[in-house]
Coordinates of C-alpha atoms (C1' of nucleotides) in Angstrom, one line a residue:
Chain H
M127 CA 53.9 20.3 40.8
T128 CA 55.4 21.9 43.9
K129 CA 58.9 20.9 44.8
T130 CA 58.2 19.0 48.0
K131 CA 61.8 18.0 48.5
E132 CA 62.2 20.7 51.0
K133 CA 62.5 19.3 54.5
K134 CA 59.8 21.0 56.5
A135 CA 61.3 21.3 59.9
D136 CA 58.8 21.1 62.7
H137 CA 60.6 23.1 65.4
P138 CA 58.9 26.5 65.1
P139 CA 58.9 27.9 68.6
L140 CA 62.5 28.0 69.9
K141 CA 62.7 31.5 71.2
R142 CA 61.0 34.7 70.2
G143 CA 63.4 36.6 68.0
S144 CA 65.6 33.6 67.1
G145 CA 63.7 32.5 64.0
V146 CA 64.9 35.4 61.9
T147 CA 68.5 34.9 62.9
H148 CA 68.3 31.2 62.1
V149 CA 66.8 31.8 58.6
Y150 CA 69.4 34.5 58.0
E151 CA 72.3 32.4 58.9
T152 CA 71.0 29.3 57.1
L153 CA 70.4 31.2 53.9
R154 CA 73.6 33.0 54.1
N155 CA 75.5 29.8 54.4
E156 CA 73.6 28.2 51.6
I157 CA 74.3 31.2 49.3
I158 CA 78.0 31.2 50.2
E159 CA 78.3 27.5 49.7
L160 CA 76.5 27.8 46.4
K161 CA 73.7 25.5 47.5
L162 CA 71.7 28.4 46.3
T163 CA 73.2 29.2 43.0
P164 CA 73.6 32.8 41.8
G165 CA 70.5 33.9 39.9
S166 CA 68.2 31.3 41.4
P167 CA 64.9 32.7 42.7
I168 CA 64.1 33.1 46.4
D169 CA 60.5 32.4 47.1
E170 CA 59.1 33.8 50.3
V171 CA 56.2 31.5 50.7
Q172 CA 58.4 28.5 50.0
L173 CA 60.8 29.6 52.7
S174 CA 58.0 30.2 55.1
E175 CA 56.8 26.6 54.6
R176 CA 60.3 25.3 54.9
F177 CA 61.0 27.1 58.2
S178 CA 57.5 26.9 59.5
L179 CA 57.3 30.6 59.9
S180 CA 55.1 33.3 58.5
R181 CA 56.4 35.5 55.7
T182 CA 57.2 38.3 58.1
P183 CA 60.3 36.9 59.8
I184 CA 61.4 35.4 56.5
R185 CA 61.1 38.8 54.9
E186 CA 63.2 40.4 57.7
A187 CA 66.0 37.8 57.1
L188 CA 65.8 38.6 53.3
V189 CA 66.1 42.3 54.0
R190 CA 69.3 41.7 55.9
L191 CA 70.7 39.5 53.2
A192 CA 69.8 42.2 50.6
A193 CA 71.6 44.8 52.7
E194 CA 74.7 42.6 52.6
G195 CA 74.4 42.3 48.9
L196 CA 73.9 38.6 48.9
I197 CA 70.5 38.7 47.4
T198 CA 68.9 41.1 44.9
T199 CA 65.3 42.2 45.1
L200 CA 63.5 43.0 41.8
T201 CA 60.8 45.2 43.2
N202 CA 57.3 43.8 42.9
R203 CA 58.7 40.9 40.8
A204 CA 61.1 38.5 42.4
T205 CA 64.1 38.2 44.6
I206 CA 67.1 36.2 43.5
V207 CA 70.5 35.2 44.7
S208 CA 73.0 37.9 43.7
N209 CA 75.2 37.1 40.8
I210 CA 79.0 36.9 41.3
D211 CA 80.3 40.1 39.8
F212 CA 83.1 38.9 37.5
L213 CA 83.3 42.3 35.8
N214 CA 84.5 44.0 38.9
L215 CA 86.8 41.3 40.2
A216 CA 89.7 43.7 40.2
D217 CA 88.0 45.8 42.8
F218 CA 87.4 42.7 44.8
F219 CA 91.1 41.6 44.6
D220 CA 92.3 45.1 45.5
A221 CA 90.1 45.3 48.6
L222 CA 90.9 41.8 49.6
T223 CA 94.6 42.4 49.4
L224 CA 94.4 45.6 51.4
M225 CA 92.4 43.8 54.1
Y226 CA 94.8 41.0 54.2
R227 CA 97.6 43.4 54.9
V228 CA 95.9 45.7 57.2
T229 CA 94.5 43.0 59.5
T230 CA 97.7 41.1 59.7
R231 CA 99.6 44.3 60.5
L232 CA 97.1 45.2 63.2
A233 CA 97.2 41.7 64.6
A234 CA 101.0 42.0 65.0
Q235 CA 100.5 45.2 66.9
K236 CA 97.5 44.6 69.1
H237 CA 97.1 40.8 69.6
R238 CA 96.9 39.3 73.0
P239 CA 97.8 35.8 74.1
E240 CA 94.3 34.4 73.8
H241 CA 94.1 35.5 70.2
I242 CA 97.2 33.5 69.2
A243 CA 95.6 30.4 70.6
E244 CA 92.5 31.0 68.6
I245 CA 94.5 31.7 65.4
Q246 CA 96.6 28.6 65.9
A247 CA 93.6 26.5 66.4
F248 CA 92.1 27.5 63.1
Q249 CA 95.5 27.1 61.4
D250 CA 95.6 23.5 62.8
A251 CA 92.2 22.9 61.4
F252 CA 93.3 24.3 58.1
A253 CA 96.4 22.1 58.0
Q254 CA 94.1 19.1 58.8
T255 CA 91.9 19.8 55.9
V256 CA 94.9 20.2 53.6
A257 CA 96.2 16.8 54.9
E258 CA 92.9 15.3 54.2
Q259 CA 92.6 17.0 50.8
D260 CA 89.2 18.3 52.0
V261 CA 89.0 21.2 49.6
L262 CA 85.7 22.5 50.8
G263 CA 87.0 22.4 54.4
M264 CA 90.1 24.2 53.3
I265 CA 88.1 27.1 51.9
A266 CA 86.1 27.4 55.1
S267 CA 89.0 27.0 57.6
N268 CA 91.2 29.4 55.7
R269 CA 88.5 32.0 56.0
D270 CA 88.2 31.3 59.8
F271 CA 92.0 31.6 60.1
H272 CA 92.1 35.1 58.6
V273 CA 89.0 36.3 60.4
A274 CA 90.7 35.2 63.6
I275 CA 93.7 37.4 62.7
A276 CA 91.4 40.3 61.9
R277 CA 89.7 39.9 65.3
A278 CA 93.2 39.9 66.9
G279 CA 93.7 43.3 65.3
G280 CA 90.4 44.4 66.8
N281 CA 89.3 47.0 64.3
R282 CA 85.6 46.3 63.7
Y283 CA 85.5 48.1 60.4
Y284 CA 88.2 45.9 59.0
I285 CA 86.7 42.8 60.6
E286 CA 83.4 43.4 58.9
L287 CA 84.6 44.2 55.5
F288 CA 87.2 41.4 55.5
T289 CA 84.7 38.9 56.6
R290 CA 82.4 39.9 53.8
L291 CA 85.2 39.8 51.2
L292 CA 86.4 36.4 52.4
D293 CA 82.9 35.0 52.2
E294 CA 82.4 36.4 48.8
G295 CA 85.7 34.7 47.9
R296 CA 84.4 31.4 49.2
R297 CA 81.6 31.7 46.6
I298 CA 84.2 32.2 43.8
L299 CA 86.5 29.5 45.0
R300 CA 83.7 27.0 45.2
L301 CA 83.0 27.6 41.5
Y302 CA 86.5 26.3 40.8
Y303 CA 87.4 24.0 43.6
S304 CA 87.7 21.1 41.3
S305 CA 90.9 22.7 40.1
F306 CA 92.6 22.4 43.5
N307 CA 94.8 19.5 42.6
D308 CA 98.1 21.4 42.9
K309 CA 100.8 22.0 45.5
L310 CA 99.5 25.4 46.5
P311 CA 97.6 24.4 49.7
Q312 CA 100.7 23.0 51.4
Q313 CA 102.4 26.2 50.6
Y314 CA 99.6 28.1 52.2
V315 CA 100.1 26.1 55.4
T316 CA 103.7 27.2 55.6
E317 CA 102.8 30.8 54.8
H318 CA 100.2 30.7 57.5
E319 CA 102.8 29.5 60.0
D320 CA 105.1 32.3 59.0
M321 CA 102.4 34.8 59.5
I322 CA 101.6 33.5 63.0
A323 CA 105.3 33.8 63.8
A324 CA 105.5 37.4 62.6
I325 CA 102.4 38.3 64.6
V326 CA 103.7 36.7 67.7
A327 CA 107.1 38.5 67.2
R328 CA 105.1 41.7 66.8
D329 CA 107.1 42.2 63.6
V330 CA 104.7 44.5 61.8
S331 CA 106.5 45.0 58.6
R332 CA 107.2 41.3 58.2
A333 CA 103.6 40.6 58.9
D334 CA 102.6 43.1 56.2
E335 CA 105.1 41.6 53.8
L336 CA 103.8 38.1 54.3
A337 CA 100.2 39.1 54.1
R338 CA 100.9 40.9 50.8
I339 CA 102.7 37.8 49.3
H340 CA 99.9 35.6 50.6
A341 CA 97.2 37.8 49.1
D342 CA 99.0 38.1 45.8
Q343 CA 99.3 34.4 45.5
I344 CA 95.7 33.8 46.3
V345 CA 94.7 36.4 43.7
L346 CA 96.9 34.8 41.1
Q347 CA 95.4 31.4 41.9
I348 CA 91.9 32.6 41.5
Q349 CA 92.8 34.5 38.3
S350 CA 94.4 31.4 36.9
Y351 CA 91.3 29.4 37.6
I352 CA 89.1 31.9 35.8
S353 CA 91.4 32.3 32.8
A354 CA 91.7 28.6 32.6
D355 CA 87.9 28.4 32.4
T356 CA 87.1 27.5 28.8
R357 CA 83.4 28.0 29.0
P358 CA 82.7 30.7 26.4
N359 CA 80.4 32.9 28.4
A360 CA 81.7 31.9 31.9
T361 CA 82.6 35.5 32.7
L362 CA 79.5 37.1 31.4
S363 CA 77.2 38.9 33.7
L364 CA 76.4 36.0 36.0
Chain Y
M54 CA 50.0 62.3 77.1
T55 CA 50.9 61.3 73.6
K56 CA 53.5 63.5 71.9
T57 CA 51.4 64.9 69.1
K58 CA 54.1 67.3 67.9
E59 CA 55.0 64.8 65.1
K60 CA 53.9 66.2 61.8
K61 CA 51.6 63.5 60.3
A62 CA 52.3 63.6 56.6
D63 CA 49.3 62.8 54.6
H64 CA 50.9 61.5 51.4
P65 CA 50.8 57.7 51.9
P66 CA 50.4 56.3 48.5
L67 CA 53.3 57.5 46.3
K68 CA 54.4 54.2 44.8
R69 CA 54.4 50.7 46.0
G70 CA 57.9 50.0 47.4
S71 CA 58.9 53.6 47.9
G72 CA 57.7 54.1 51.4
V73 CA 60.4 52.0 52.9
T74 CA 63.1 53.8 51.1
H75 CA 61.7 57.1 52.2
V76 CA 61.5 56.2 55.8
Y77 CA 65.0 54.7 55.7
E78 CA 66.6 57.8 54.1
T79 CA 64.7 60.2 56.3
L80 CA 65.6 58.4 59.5
R81 CA 69.2 57.9 58.3
N82 CA 69.6 61.6 57.8
E83 CA 68.0 62.5 61.1
I84 CA 70.4 60.1 62.9
I85 CA 73.4 61.5 61.1
E86 CA 72.4 65.0 61.7
L87 CA 71.7 64.3 65.4
K88 CA 68.1 65.3 65.1
L89 CA 67.7 61.9 66.6
T90 CA 70.2 61.9 69.4
P91 CA 72.2 58.8 70.3
G92 CA 70.4 56.6 72.8
S93 CA 67.0 58.1 72.1
P94 CA 64.2 55.5 71.6
I95 CA 62.7 54.7 68.2
D96 CA 59.1 53.8 68.5
E97 CA 57.6 51.8 65.7
V98 CA 54.0 52.8 66.2
Q99 CA 55.0 56.5 66.5
L100 CA 56.8 56.3 63.2
S101 CA 54.0 54.5 61.5
E102 CA 51.7 57.4 62.5
R103 CA 54.2 59.9 61.4
F104 CA 54.7 58.4 58.0
S105 CA 51.1 57.2 57.6
L106 CA 52.3 53.6 57.1
S107 CA 51.7 50.4 58.9
R108 CA 54.4 49.0 61.1
T109 CA 55.6 46.5 58.5
P110 CA 57.4 48.9 56.1
I111 CA 58.6 50.9 59.1
R112 CA 60.1 47.8 60.5
E113 CA 61.8 47.0 57.2
A114 CA 63.5 50.4 57.2
L115 CA 64.6 49.8 60.8
V116 CA 66.1 46.5 60.0
R117 CA 68.2 48.1 57.3
L118 CA 69.3 50.9 59.7
A119 CA 70.2 48.2 62.2
A120 CA 72.2 46.3 59.6
E121 CA 74.2 49.5 59.1
G122 CA 74.7 49.9 62.8
L123 CA 72.9 53.2 63.0
I124 CA 70.3 51.9 65.4
T125 CA 70.4 49.1 68.0
T126 CA 67.6 46.8 68.8
L127 CA 67.2 45.5 72.3
T128 CA 65.2 42.4 71.6
N129 CA 61.7 42.3 72.9
R130 CA 62.4 45.6 74.6
A131 CA 63.1 48.7 72.6
T132 CA 65.2 50.0 69.7
I133 CA 67.4 53.0 70.2
V134 CA 69.6 55.2 68.1
S135 CA 73.1 53.7 68.4
N136 CA 75.5 55.5 70.6
I137 CA 78.7 57.0 69.3
D138 CA 81.4 54.6 70.3
F139 CA 84.0 56.9 71.8
L140 CA 85.9 54.0 73.3
N141 CA 86.8 52.6 69.9
L142 CA 87.5 56.0 68.2
A143 CA 91.0 54.9 67.4
D144 CA 89.6 52.1 65.1
F145 CA 87.4 54.7 63.5
F146 CA 90.3 57.0 62.8
D147 CA 92.5 54.2 61.5
A148 CA 90.0 53.0 59.0
L149 CA 89.0 56.6 58.1
T150 CA 92.7 57.5 57.3
L151 CA 93.2 54.3 55.3
M152 CA 90.1 55.0 53.2
Y153 CA 91.1 58.6 52.6
R154 CA 94.4 57.4 51.2
V155 CA 93.2 54.4 49.2
T156 CA 90.3 56.3 47.6
T157 CA 92.4 59.3 46.7
R158 CA 95.1 57.0 45.2
L159 CA 92.6 55.1 43.2
A160 CA 91.0 58.3 42.0
A161 CA 94.4 59.4 40.7
Q162 CA 94.7 56.2 38.8
K163 CA 91.3 55.6 37.5
H164 CA 89.4 58.9 37.2
R165 CA 87.7 60.0 34.0
P166 CA 87.0 63.5 33.0
E167 CA 83.4 63.5 34.2
H168 CA 84.6 62.6 37.7
I169 CA 86.8 65.7 37.9
A170 CA 83.8 67.9 37.1
E171 CA 81.8 66.3 39.8
I172 CA 84.6 66.5 42.4
Q173 CA 85.2 70.1 41.5
A174 CA 81.6 70.9 41.8
F175 CA 81.5 69.6 45.4
Q176 CA 84.7 71.4 46.2
D177 CA 83.1 74.6 45.0
A178 CA 80.2 73.9 47.2
F179 CA 82.6 73.2 50.1
A180 CA 84.5 76.5 49.5
Q181 CA 81.2 78.3 49.4
T182 CA 80.1 77.0 52.8
V183 CA 83.5 77.9 54.2
A184 CA 83.1 81.4 52.9
E185 CA 79.7 81.7 54.4
Q186 CA 80.9 80.1 57.7
D187 CA 78.1 77.6 57.3
V188 CA 79.6 74.9 59.5
L189 CA 76.9 72.4 59.1
G190 CA 77.1 72.9 55.3
M191 CA 80.8 72.4 55.5
I192 CA 80.4 69.0 57.2
A193 CA 78.0 67.9 54.6
S194 CA 79.8 69.2 51.5
N195 CA 83.2 67.9 52.7
R196 CA 81.6 64.5 52.9
D197 CA 80.2 64.8 49.4
F198 CA 83.6 65.9 48.1
H199 CA 85.4 62.8 49.4
V200 CA 82.6 60.5 48.4
A201 CA 83.0 61.9 44.8
I202 CA 86.7 61.1 44.9
A203 CA 85.9 57.6 46.1
R204 CA 83.5 57.2 43.2
A205 CA 86.1 58.3 40.8
G206 CA 88.3 55.5 42.1
G207 CA 85.4 53.2 41.4
N208 CA 85.9 50.5 44.0
R209 CA 82.5 49.8 45.4
Y210 CA 83.9 48.2 48.6
Y211 CA 85.9 51.3 49.4
I212 CA 83.0 53.6 48.4
E213 CA 80.6 51.8 50.8
L214 CA 82.9 51.7 53.8
F215 CA 84.2 55.2 53.2
T216 CA 80.7 56.6 53.0
R217 CA 79.7 54.9 56.2
L218 CA 82.8 56.2 57.9
L219 CA 82.3 59.8 56.7
D220 CA 78.7 59.8 57.8
E221 CA 79.7 58.4 61.2
G222 CA 82.2 61.3 61.3
R223 CA 79.4 63.7 60.6
R224 CA 77.7 62.6 63.7
I225 CA 80.9 63.2 65.7
L226 CA 81.6 66.6 64.1
R227 CA 78.1 67.8 64.8
L228 CA 78.7 67.2 68.5
Y229 CA 81.5 69.7 68.4
Y230 CA 80.7 72.0 65.6
S231 CA 80.4 75.0 67.8
S232 CA 84.2 74.8 68.2
F233 CA 84.8 75.5 64.5
N234 CA 85.9 79.1 65.0
D235 CA 89.5 78.5 63.8
K236 CA 91.5 78.8 60.6
L237 CA 91.3 75.1 59.7
P238 CA 88.5 75.3 57.2
Q239 CA 90.3 77.6 54.9
Q240 CA 93.3 75.3 55.0
Y241 CA 91.1 72.4 54.1
V242 CA 90.0 74.3 51.0
T243 CA 93.5 74.6 49.9
E244 CA 94.3 71.0 50.6
H245 CA 91.3 69.9 48.6
E246 CA 92.5 71.9 45.7
D247 CA 95.9 70.3 45.9
M248 CA 94.3 66.9 46.0
I249 CA 92.3 67.6 42.9
A250 CA 95.5 68.7 41.2
A251 CA 97.3 65.5 42.1
I252 CA 94.4 63.4 40.9
V253 CA 94.2 65.3 37.6
A254 CA 97.9 64.9 37.2
R255 CA 97.5 61.2 38.0
D256 CA 100.3 61.6 40.5
V257 CA 99.4 58.6 42.8
S258 CA 102.1 59.0 45.4
R259 CA 101.4 62.7 45.8
A260 CA 97.7 62.0 46.0
D261 CA 98.4 59.4 48.7
E262 CA 100.6 61.9 50.6
L263 CA 98.1 64.6 50.5
A264 CA 95.3 62.3 51.6
R265 CA 97.4 61.1 54.5
I266 CA 98.2 64.7 55.6
H267 CA 94.6 65.7 55.2
A268 CA 93.4 62.7 57.2
D269 CA 95.9 63.2 60.0
Q270 CA 94.8 66.8 60.3
I271 CA 91.1 66.0 60.5
V272 CA 91.8 63.3 63.1
L273 CA 93.9 65.7 65.1
Q274 CA 91.1 68.3 64.9
I275 CA 88.5 65.9 66.1
Q276 CA 90.7 64.6 68.9
S277 CA 91.4 68.1 70.0
Y278 CA 87.7 68.8 70.2
I279 CA 87.2 65.8 72.3
S280 CA 90.1 66.4 74.6
A281 CA 89.0 70.0 75.0
D282 CA 85.6 68.7 76.1
T283 CA 85.4 69.5 79.8
R284 CA 82.3 67.5 80.5
P285 CA 83.3 64.9 83.0
N286 CA 81.5 62.0 81.5
A287 CA 81.5 63.1 77.9
T288 CA 83.5 60.2 76.7
L289 CA 81.6 57.6 78.7
S290 CA 79.6 54.9 77.0
L291 CA 77.2 57.2 75.1
Chain B
dT232 C1' 60.6 49.7 106.4
dG233 C1' 62.9 46.6 103.3
dC234 C1' 62.5 42.9 100.1
dA235 C1' 60.2 39.4 97.3
dT236 C1' 56.2 38.5 94.4
dT237 C1' 52.6 39.6 91.4
dT238 C1' 50.2 42.3 88.3
dG239 C1' 49.7 45.2 84.5
dC240 C1' 51.5 47.9 80.7
dC241 C1' 54.3 49.0 76.8
dT242 C1' 56.9 47.6 72.9
dT243 C1' 58.4 44.4 69.9
dG244 C1' 57.7 39.8 67.3
dT245 C1' 54.6 37.1 64.5
dC246 C1' 50.6 35.9 62.0
dG247 C1' 47.1 35.4 58.2
dA248 C1' 44.8 38.0 54.8
dC249 C1' 44.4 41.4 51.2
dA250 C1' 46.1 44.6 47.5
dA251 C1' 49.1 46.0 43.9
dT252 C1' 52.2 45.1 40.3
dA253 C1' 54.3 42.9 36.5
dA254 C1' 55.0 38.8 33.8
dA255 C1' 52.8 35.2 31.2
dA256 C1' 48.9 33.3 29.0
dA257 C1' 44.8 33.7 26.5
dT258 C1' 41.9 36.2 23.6
dT259 C1' 40.6 39.3 20.2
dT260 C1' 41.4 42.1 16.3
dT261 C1' 43.4 43.3 12.0
Chain I
dA266 C1' 49.1 34.5 11.2
dA267 C1' 50.8 38.5 13.5
dA268 C1' 50.1 42.0 16.6
dA269 C1' 47.7 44.3 20.0
dT270 C1' 44.7 43.8 23.9
dT271 C1' 42.7 41.6 27.7
dT272 C1' 42.7 38.2 31.3
dT273 C1' 44.9 35.4 34.4
dT274 C1' 48.5 34.1 37.6
dA275 C1' 52.3 34.3 40.5
dT276 C1' 54.9 37.0 43.7
dT277 C1' 55.9 40.8 46.4
dG278 C1' 54.2 44.8 49.4
dT279 C1' 51.1 46.4 53.0
dC280 C1' 47.9 46.1 56.6
dG281 C1' 45.5 45.4 61.1
dA282 C1' 45.4 42.3 65.0
dC283 C1' 47.2 39.3 68.3
dA284 C1' 50.8 37.1 71.3
dA285 C1' 55.0 37.3 74.0
dG286 C1' 58.4 39.1 76.6
dG287 C1' 60.5 42.4 79.8
dC288 C1' 60.2 46.3 82.8
dA289 C1' 58.0 49.0 86.3
dA290 C1' 54.6 49.9 89.4
dA291 C1' 51.8 47.8 92.8
dT292 C1' 51.0 44.5 96.2
dG293 C1' 52.0 41.2 99.8
dC294 C1' 55.1 39.6 103.3
dA295 C1' 58.5 39.7 106.9

DNA sequence: TGCATTTGCCTTGTCGACAATAAAAATTTT
DNA sequence: AAAATTTTTATTGTCGACAAGGCAAATGCA
């Protein structure tokens, strides 16, 4: 009766401390990509079988995920994938908008040539996914694009918070990504290009303005998805 | 040759999952209060003796501290208390100022009566420590005051980041707290009162203005301490 | 004496087993 | 049959021991 559809990887000994990182990153991605759905249980022994590790390193990865808020541990009982907090979405949008603005401003002030190349590369990848109507790819490359801008700004506190917010946003967007059949993505491509131009020109106030508009639009988009959701209890606790 | 000056507490079995939390909070405080100085080694077996626990729960507490950036693990080698990053202090000040402003703005918008009582209580405690010239108490109660304001604003992302920044600030301030013999503390009391008034009046722009001034002053104060530091290598890596 | 190599030690990383806790199932009692 | 109680079970929390890796001292060599 055990779910044996887990692929038991047989590459246990890569390097000494690398197993934890691998488990952490793998689970983190699976949570963000909703392969592990909110509320679903995380079983330590099951994971230890899957990754061919003992429970100790698995546990360490879970502690890190819990510190990040991606999983929730019910003491002595179970650990589950954290639910998406629809009730406090306003806080999320507020912080997201602020980080959009602050990071773009800082990038305009502090970027160096190599940063522009990196940003442009991610923007190209984003444009490609838009051209291919690869919605899941769009969500991922859009995130990479903005993280690159944040890195150009160089403030580690903003980078960390913004990354977390963008990844949380990926979870939300994936819930509604079937609704993506509109013209917005192409507009985002243009806005991204404008943002790059403002950053290159070191035009701080214009970068700020563009970031604000961009953020507002994304917030509106997500909100429209949610309000268009007809499921009666869709915005309940989970 | 073993340092036996650690007080071996003999209260191991309180409750099942509480040991980790206790170790985490204890070490966190000791790091912030510089009882554990930056760069000093954290020995797992030593801690397990001190807290009468096995290495496993100690390790879990350390993982959480590492996730927060308070300790640094040199893989397979050692784990040390994280150094204060003087090189990137500008980033710290930038984020700190932003959080001062944003949280105070939000508090003016969203506070409820019970929040004001809490804020005022911490402000009273702060005023008390100033009157008593209790510098260490000032640092702590000032932090509590601003965290209370952030809680009144209610945005968990800001609360978390701001708390982290304020606690990191406590580490820095403790390095220089002997320089506190000036008139600034009394001025901070007044500014705090003004901030409370603006919050109560729900005057968002005034709250923002006051927070900005307050932040700038604190930044200037810390910077003056650092520049007045005559130690040649005081601002090196550690 | 200076440098490369080896050996040993110290700390962390991993493991398998056991204990505790709480939910679920089974049993008893009314 | 319903409710309270006991037993079972599933999962996490903790433990002690071992292995691995890196650093430093010790050794060998030029």
